[in-house]
PDB file of C-alpha atoms in Angstrom:
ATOM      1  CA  UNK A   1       7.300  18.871   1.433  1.00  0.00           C
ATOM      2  CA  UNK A   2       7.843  21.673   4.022  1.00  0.00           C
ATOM      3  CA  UNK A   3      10.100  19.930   6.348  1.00  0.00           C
ATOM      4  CA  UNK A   4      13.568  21.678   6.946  1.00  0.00           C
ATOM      5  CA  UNK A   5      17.270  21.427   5.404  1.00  0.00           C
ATOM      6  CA  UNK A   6      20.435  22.704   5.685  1.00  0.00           C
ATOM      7  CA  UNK A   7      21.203  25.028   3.754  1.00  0.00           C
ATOM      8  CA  UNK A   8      18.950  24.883   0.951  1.00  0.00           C
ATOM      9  CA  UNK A   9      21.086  26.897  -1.986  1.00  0.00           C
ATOM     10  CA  UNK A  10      24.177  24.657  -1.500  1.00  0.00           C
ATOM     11  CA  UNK A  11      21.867  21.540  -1.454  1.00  0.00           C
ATOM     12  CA  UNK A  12      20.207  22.256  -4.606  1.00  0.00           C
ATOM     13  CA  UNK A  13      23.064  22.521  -6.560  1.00  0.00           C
ATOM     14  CA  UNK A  14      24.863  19.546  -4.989  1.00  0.00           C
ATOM     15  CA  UNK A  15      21.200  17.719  -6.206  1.00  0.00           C
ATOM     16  CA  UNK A  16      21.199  19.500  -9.470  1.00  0.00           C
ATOM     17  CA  UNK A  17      24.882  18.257  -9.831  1.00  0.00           C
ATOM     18  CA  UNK A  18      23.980  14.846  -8.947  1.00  0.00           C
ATOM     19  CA  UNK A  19      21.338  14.569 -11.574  1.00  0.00           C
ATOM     20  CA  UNK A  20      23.610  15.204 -14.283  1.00  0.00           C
ATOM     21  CA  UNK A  21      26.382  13.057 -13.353  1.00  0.00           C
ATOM     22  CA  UNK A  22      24.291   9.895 -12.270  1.00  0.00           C
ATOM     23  CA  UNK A  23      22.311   7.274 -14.207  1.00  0.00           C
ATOM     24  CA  UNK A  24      18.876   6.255 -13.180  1.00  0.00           C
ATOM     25  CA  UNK A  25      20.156   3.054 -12.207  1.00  0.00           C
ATOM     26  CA  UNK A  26      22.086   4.761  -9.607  1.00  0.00           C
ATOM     27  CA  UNK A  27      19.755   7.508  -8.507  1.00  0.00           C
ATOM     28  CA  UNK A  28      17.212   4.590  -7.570  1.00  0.00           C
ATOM     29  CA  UNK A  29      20.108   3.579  -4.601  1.00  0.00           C
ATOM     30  CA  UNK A  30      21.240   7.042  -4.139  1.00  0.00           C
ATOM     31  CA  UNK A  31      19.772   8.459  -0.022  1.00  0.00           C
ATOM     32  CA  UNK A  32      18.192  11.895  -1.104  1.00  0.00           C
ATOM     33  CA  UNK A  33      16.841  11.731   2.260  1.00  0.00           C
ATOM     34  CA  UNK A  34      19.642  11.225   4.138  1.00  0.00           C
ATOM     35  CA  UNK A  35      21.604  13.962   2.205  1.00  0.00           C
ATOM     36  CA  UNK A  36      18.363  16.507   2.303  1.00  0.00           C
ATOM     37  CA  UNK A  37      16.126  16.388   5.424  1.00  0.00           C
ATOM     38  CA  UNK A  38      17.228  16.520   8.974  1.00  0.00           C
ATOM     39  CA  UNK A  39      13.875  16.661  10.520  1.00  0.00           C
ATOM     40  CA  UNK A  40      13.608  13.619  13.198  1.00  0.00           C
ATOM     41  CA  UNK A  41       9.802  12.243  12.328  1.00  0.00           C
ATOM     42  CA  UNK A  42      10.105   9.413  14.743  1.00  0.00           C
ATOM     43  CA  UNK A  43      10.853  11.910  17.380  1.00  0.00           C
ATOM     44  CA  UNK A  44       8.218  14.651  17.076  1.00  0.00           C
ATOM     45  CA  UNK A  45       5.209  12.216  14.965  1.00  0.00           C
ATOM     46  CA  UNK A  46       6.419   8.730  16.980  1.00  0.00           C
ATOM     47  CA  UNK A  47       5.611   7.651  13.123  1.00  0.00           C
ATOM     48  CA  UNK A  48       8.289   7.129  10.014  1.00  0.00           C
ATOM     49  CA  UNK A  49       7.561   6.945   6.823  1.00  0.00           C
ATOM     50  CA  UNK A  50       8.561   4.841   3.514  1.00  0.00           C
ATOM     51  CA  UNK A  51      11.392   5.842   0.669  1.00  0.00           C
ATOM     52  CA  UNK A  52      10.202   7.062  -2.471  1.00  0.00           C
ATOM     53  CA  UNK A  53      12.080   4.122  -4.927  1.00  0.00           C
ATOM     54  CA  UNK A  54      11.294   6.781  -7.496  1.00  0.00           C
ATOM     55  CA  UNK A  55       7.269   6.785  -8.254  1.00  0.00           C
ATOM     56  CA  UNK A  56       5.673   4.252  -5.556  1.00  0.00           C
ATOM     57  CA  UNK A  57       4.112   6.808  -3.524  1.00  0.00           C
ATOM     58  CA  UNK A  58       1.102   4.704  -4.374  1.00  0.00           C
ATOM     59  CA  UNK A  59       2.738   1.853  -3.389  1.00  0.00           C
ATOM     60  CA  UNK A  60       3.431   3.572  -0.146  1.00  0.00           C
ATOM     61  CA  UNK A  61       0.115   4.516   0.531  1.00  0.00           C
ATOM     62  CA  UNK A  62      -1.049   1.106   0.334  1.00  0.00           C
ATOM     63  CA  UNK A  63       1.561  -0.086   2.594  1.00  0.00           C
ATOM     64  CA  UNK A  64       0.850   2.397   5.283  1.00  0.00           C
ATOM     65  CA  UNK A  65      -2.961   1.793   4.762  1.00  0.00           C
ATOM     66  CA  UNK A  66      -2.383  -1.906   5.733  1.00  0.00           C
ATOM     67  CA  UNK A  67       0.177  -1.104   8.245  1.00  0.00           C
ATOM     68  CA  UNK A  68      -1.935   0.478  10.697  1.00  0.00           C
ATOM     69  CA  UNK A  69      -4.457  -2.255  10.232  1.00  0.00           C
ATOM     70  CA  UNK A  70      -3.886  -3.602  13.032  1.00  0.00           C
ATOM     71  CA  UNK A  71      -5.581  -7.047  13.199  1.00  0.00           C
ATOM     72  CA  UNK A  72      -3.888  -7.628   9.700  1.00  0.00           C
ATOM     73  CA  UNK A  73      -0.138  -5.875  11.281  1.00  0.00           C
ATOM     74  CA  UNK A  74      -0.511  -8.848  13.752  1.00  0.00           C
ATOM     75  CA  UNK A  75      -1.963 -11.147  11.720  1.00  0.00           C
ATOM     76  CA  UNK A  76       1.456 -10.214   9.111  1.00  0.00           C
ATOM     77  CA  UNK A  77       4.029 -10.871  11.999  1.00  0.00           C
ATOM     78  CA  UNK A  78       1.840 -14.118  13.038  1.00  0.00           C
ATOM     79  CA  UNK A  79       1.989 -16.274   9.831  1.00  0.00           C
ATOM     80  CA  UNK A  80       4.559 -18.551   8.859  1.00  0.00           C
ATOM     81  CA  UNK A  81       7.009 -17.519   6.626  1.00  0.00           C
ATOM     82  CA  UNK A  82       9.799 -19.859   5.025  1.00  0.00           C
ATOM     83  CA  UNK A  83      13.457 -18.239   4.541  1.00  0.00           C
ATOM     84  CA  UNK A  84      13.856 -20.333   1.099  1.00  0.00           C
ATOM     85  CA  UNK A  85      13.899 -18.250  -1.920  1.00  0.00           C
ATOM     86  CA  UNK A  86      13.757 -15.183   0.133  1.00  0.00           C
ATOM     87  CA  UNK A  87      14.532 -12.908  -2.659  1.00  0.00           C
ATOM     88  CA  UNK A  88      11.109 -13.854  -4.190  1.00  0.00           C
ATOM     89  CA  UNK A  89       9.344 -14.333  -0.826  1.00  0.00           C
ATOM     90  CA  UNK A  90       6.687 -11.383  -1.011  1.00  0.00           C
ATOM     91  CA  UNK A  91       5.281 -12.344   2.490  1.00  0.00           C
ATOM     92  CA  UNK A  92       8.763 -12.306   4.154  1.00  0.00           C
ATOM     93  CA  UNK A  93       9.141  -9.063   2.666  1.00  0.00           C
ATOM     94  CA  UNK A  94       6.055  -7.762   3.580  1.00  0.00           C
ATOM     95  CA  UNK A  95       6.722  -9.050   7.440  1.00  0.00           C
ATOM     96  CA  UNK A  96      10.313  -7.062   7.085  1.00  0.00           C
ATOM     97  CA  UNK A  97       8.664  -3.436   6.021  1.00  0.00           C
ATOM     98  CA  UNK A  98       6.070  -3.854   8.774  1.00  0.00           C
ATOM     99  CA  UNK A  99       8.524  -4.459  11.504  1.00  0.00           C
ATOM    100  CA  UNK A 100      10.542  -1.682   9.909  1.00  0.00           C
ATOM    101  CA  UNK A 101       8.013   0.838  10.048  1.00  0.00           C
ATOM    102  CA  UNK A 102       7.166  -0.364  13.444  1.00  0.00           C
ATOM    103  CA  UNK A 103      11.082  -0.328  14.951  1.00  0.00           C
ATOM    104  CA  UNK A 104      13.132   1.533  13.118  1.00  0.00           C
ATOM    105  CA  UNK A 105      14.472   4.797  13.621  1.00  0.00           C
ATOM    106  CA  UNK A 106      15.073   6.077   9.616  1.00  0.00           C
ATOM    107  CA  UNK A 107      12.204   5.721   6.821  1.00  0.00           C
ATOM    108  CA  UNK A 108      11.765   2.472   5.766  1.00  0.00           C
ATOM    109  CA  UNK A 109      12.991   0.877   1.908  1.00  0.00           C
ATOM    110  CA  UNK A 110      11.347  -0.800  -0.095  1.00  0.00           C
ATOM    111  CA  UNK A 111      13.658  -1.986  -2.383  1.00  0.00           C
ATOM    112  CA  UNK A 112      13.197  -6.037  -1.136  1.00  0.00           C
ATOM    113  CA  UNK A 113       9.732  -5.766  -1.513  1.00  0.00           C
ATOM    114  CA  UNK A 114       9.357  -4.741  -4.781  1.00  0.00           C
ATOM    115  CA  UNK A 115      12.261  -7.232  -5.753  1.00  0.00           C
ATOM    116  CA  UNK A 116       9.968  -9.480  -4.312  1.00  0.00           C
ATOM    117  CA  UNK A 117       7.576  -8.565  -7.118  1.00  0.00           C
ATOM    118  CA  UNK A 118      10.112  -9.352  -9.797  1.00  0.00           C
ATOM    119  CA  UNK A 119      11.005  -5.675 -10.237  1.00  0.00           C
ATOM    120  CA  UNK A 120      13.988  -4.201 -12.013  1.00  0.00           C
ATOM    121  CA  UNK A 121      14.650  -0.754 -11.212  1.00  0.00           C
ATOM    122  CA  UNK A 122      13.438   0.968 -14.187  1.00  0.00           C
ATOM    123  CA  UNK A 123       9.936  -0.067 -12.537  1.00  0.00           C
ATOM    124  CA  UNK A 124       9.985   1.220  -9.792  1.00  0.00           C
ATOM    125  CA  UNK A 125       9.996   4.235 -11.743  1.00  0.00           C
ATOM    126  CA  UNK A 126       6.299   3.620 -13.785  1.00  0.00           C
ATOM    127  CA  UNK A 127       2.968   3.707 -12.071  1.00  0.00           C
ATOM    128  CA  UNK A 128       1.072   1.091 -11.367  1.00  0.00           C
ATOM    129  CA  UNK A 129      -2.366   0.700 -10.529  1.00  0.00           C
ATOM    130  CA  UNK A 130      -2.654   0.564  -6.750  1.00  0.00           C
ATOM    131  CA  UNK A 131      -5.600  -1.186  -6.241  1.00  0.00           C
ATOM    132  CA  UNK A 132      -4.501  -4.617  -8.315  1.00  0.00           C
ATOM    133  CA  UNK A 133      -1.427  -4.176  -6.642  1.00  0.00           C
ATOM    134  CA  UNK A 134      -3.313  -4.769  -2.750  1.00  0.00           C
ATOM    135  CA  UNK A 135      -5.095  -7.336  -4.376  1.00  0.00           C
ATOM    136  CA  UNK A 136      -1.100  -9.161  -5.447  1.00  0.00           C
ATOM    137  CA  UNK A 137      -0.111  -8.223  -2.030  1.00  0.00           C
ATOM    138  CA  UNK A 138      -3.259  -9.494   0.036  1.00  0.00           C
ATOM    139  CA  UNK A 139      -3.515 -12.340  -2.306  1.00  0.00           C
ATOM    140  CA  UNK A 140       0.100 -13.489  -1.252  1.00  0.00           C
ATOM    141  CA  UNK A 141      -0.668 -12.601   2.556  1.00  0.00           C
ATOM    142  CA  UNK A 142      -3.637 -15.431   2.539  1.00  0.00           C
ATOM    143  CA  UNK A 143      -1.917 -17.837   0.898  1.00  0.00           C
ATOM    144  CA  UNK A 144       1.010 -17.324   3.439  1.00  0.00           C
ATOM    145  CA  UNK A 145      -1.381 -17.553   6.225  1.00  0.00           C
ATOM    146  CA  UNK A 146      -3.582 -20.874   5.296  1.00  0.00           C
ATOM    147  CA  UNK A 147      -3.501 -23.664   7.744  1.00  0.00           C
ATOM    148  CA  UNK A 148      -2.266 -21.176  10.284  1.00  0.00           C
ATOM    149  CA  UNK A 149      -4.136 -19.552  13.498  1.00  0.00           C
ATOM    150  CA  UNK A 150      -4.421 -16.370  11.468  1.00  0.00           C
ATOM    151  CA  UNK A 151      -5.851 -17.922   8.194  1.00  0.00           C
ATOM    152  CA  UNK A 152      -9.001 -15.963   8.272  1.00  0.00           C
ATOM    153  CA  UNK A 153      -7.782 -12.918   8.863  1.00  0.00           C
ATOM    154  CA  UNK A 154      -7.612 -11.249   5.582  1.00  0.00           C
ATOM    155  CA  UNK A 155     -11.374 -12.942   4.464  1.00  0.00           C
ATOM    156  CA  UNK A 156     -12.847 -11.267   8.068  1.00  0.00           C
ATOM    157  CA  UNK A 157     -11.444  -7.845   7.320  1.00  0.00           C
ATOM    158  CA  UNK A 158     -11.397  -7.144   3.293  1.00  0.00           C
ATOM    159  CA  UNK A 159     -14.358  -9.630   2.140  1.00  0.00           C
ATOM    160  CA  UNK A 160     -17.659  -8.647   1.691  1.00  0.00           C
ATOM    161  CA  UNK A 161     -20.490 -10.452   0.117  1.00  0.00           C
ATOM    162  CA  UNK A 162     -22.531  -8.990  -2.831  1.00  0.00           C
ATOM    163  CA  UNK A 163     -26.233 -10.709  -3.568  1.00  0.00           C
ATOM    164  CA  UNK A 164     -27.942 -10.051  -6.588  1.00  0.00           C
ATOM    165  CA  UNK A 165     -31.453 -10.639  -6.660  1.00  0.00           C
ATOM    166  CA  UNK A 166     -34.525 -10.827  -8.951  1.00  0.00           C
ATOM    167  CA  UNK A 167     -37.797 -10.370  -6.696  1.00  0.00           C
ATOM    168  CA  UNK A 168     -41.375 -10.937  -8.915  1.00  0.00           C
ATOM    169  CA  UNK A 169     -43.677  -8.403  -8.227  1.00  0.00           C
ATOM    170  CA  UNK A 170     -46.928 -10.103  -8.740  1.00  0.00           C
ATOM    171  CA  UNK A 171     -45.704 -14.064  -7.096  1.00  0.00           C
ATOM    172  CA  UNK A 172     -43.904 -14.925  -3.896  1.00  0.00           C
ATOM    173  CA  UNK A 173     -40.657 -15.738  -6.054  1.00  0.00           C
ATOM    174  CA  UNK A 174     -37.268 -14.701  -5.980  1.00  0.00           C
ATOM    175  CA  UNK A 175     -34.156 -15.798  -7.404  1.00  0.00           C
ATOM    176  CA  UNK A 176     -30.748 -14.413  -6.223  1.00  0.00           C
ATOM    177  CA  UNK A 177     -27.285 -14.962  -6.150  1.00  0.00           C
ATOM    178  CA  UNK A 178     -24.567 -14.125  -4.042  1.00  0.00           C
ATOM    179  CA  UNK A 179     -20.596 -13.481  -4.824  1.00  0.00           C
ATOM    180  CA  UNK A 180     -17.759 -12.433  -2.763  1.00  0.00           C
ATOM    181  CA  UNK A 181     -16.072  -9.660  -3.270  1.00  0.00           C
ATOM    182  CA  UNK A 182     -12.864  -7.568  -1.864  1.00  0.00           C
ATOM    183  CA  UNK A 183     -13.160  -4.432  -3.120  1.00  0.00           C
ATOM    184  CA  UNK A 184     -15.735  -2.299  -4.834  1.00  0.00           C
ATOM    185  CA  UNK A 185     -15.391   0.504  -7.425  1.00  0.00           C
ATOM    186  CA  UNK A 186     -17.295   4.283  -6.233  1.00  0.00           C
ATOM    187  CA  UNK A 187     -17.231   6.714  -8.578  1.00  0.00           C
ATOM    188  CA  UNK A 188     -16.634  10.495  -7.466  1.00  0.00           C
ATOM    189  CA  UNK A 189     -15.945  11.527 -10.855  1.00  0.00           C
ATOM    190  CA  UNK A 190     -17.635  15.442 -10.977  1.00  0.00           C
ATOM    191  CA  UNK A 191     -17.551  15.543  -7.061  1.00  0.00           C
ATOM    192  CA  UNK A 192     -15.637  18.338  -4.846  1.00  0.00           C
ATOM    193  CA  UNK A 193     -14.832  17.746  -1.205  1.00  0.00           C
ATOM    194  CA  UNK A 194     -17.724  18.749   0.325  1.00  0.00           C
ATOM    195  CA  UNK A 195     -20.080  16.630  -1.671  1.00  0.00           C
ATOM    196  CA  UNK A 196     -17.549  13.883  -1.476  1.00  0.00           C
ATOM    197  CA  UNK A 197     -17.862  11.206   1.493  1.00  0.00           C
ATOM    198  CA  UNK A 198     -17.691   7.441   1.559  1.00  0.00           C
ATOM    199  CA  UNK A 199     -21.441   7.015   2.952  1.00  0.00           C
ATOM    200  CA  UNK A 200     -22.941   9.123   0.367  1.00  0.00           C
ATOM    201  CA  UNK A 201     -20.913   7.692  -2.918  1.00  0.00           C
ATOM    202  CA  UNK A 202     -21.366   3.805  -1.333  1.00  0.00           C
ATOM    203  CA  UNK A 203     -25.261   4.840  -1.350  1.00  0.00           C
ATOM    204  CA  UNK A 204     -25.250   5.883  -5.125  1.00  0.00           C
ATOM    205  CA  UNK A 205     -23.134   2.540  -5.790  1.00  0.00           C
ATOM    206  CA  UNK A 206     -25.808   0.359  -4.101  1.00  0.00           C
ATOM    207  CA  UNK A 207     -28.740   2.794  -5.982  1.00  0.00           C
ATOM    208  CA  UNK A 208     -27.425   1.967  -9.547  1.00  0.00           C
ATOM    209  CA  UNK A 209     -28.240  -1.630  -8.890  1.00  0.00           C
ATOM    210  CA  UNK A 210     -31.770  -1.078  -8.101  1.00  0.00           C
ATOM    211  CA  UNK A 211     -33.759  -1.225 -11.184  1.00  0.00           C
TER     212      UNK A 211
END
């Protein structure tokens, strides 16, 4: 990752050593960060980041994505959340890594949120597909927020509207359709960086329905 340690020999053997000795169970709990890094991020980026739980860097992403949305961030700390069952309470926990990320000195867990989910350990360790996990965690979000000042928050920012269309050619008739929708699928497959850019793929999405 680039960011400085302490003496890096002596830490990768105490690591190496702490691998062999400790179940994944225990790993999943164990503060690699705390033990490793010593570079302040909150001090030199004003930003922090989120804990690995093992392989949710995509979760992460997403996370971080929706953090700095900031409509939805305020939206999040604006809906009413009940303290009941708080273990399963994906909202609450959503509201906690938000105001984590947004006060906290140290990088942020995860660990309620994904417990939350209904997620041992040994899952935290499998990837999973990041885009039907926003839709679980959005999903939750507007239910959360319905009947509440901010219940239109997540339909004004993530839904768009799709209408499908048959137009005659030959008569003054047309027949159409329309269906919302919250996210769409581009493909970039065969596409380096330079050819690559979110106006040009959206147009060839919109092109392959044109017939």
């Amino acid at each position: 990752m680039g960011l400085p340690c302490r003496n890096d020999d002596r830490v990768k053997r105490s690591v190496v050593r702490i691998l062999r000795k400790t179940s994944i169970e225990n790993l999943v709990s164990f503060d690699f960060e705390k033990f490793v890094f010593r570079w302040d991020s909150k001090k030199h980026a004003g930003y922090i980041g989120l804990k690995n739980q093992g392989a949710t860097c995509y979760m992460n992403s997403i996370l971080q994505t929706l953090y700095f949305t900031t409509k939805l961030r305020k939206a999040v700390y604006d809906m009413p959340v009940s303290q009941d069952d708080s273990e399963n309470n994906v909202a609450l926990a959503m509201q906690r890594v938000f105001y984590d990320l947004q006060h906290s000195d140290r990088p942020v867990g995860t660990k309620k949120l994904t417990k939350s989910f209904g997620w041992d350990s040994l899952e935290t360790f499998m990837q999973h597909d990041v885009q039907e996990l926003c839709r679980v965690l959005l999903d939750n979000l507007e239910s959360k927020m319905k009947k509440s000042p901010v219940e239109d928050t997540i339909p004004n920012l993530f839904r768009g509207v799709m209408k499908s269309y048959i137009r005659c050619t030959n008569v003054s008739f047309e027949s159409s359709k329309e269906e919302p929708f919250y996210d769409i699928q581009l493909n970039i497959k065969g596409k380096n960086n330079s050819e690559y850019n979110k106006v040009s793929v959206f147009c060839l999405f919109v092109k392959s329905f044109l017939v």
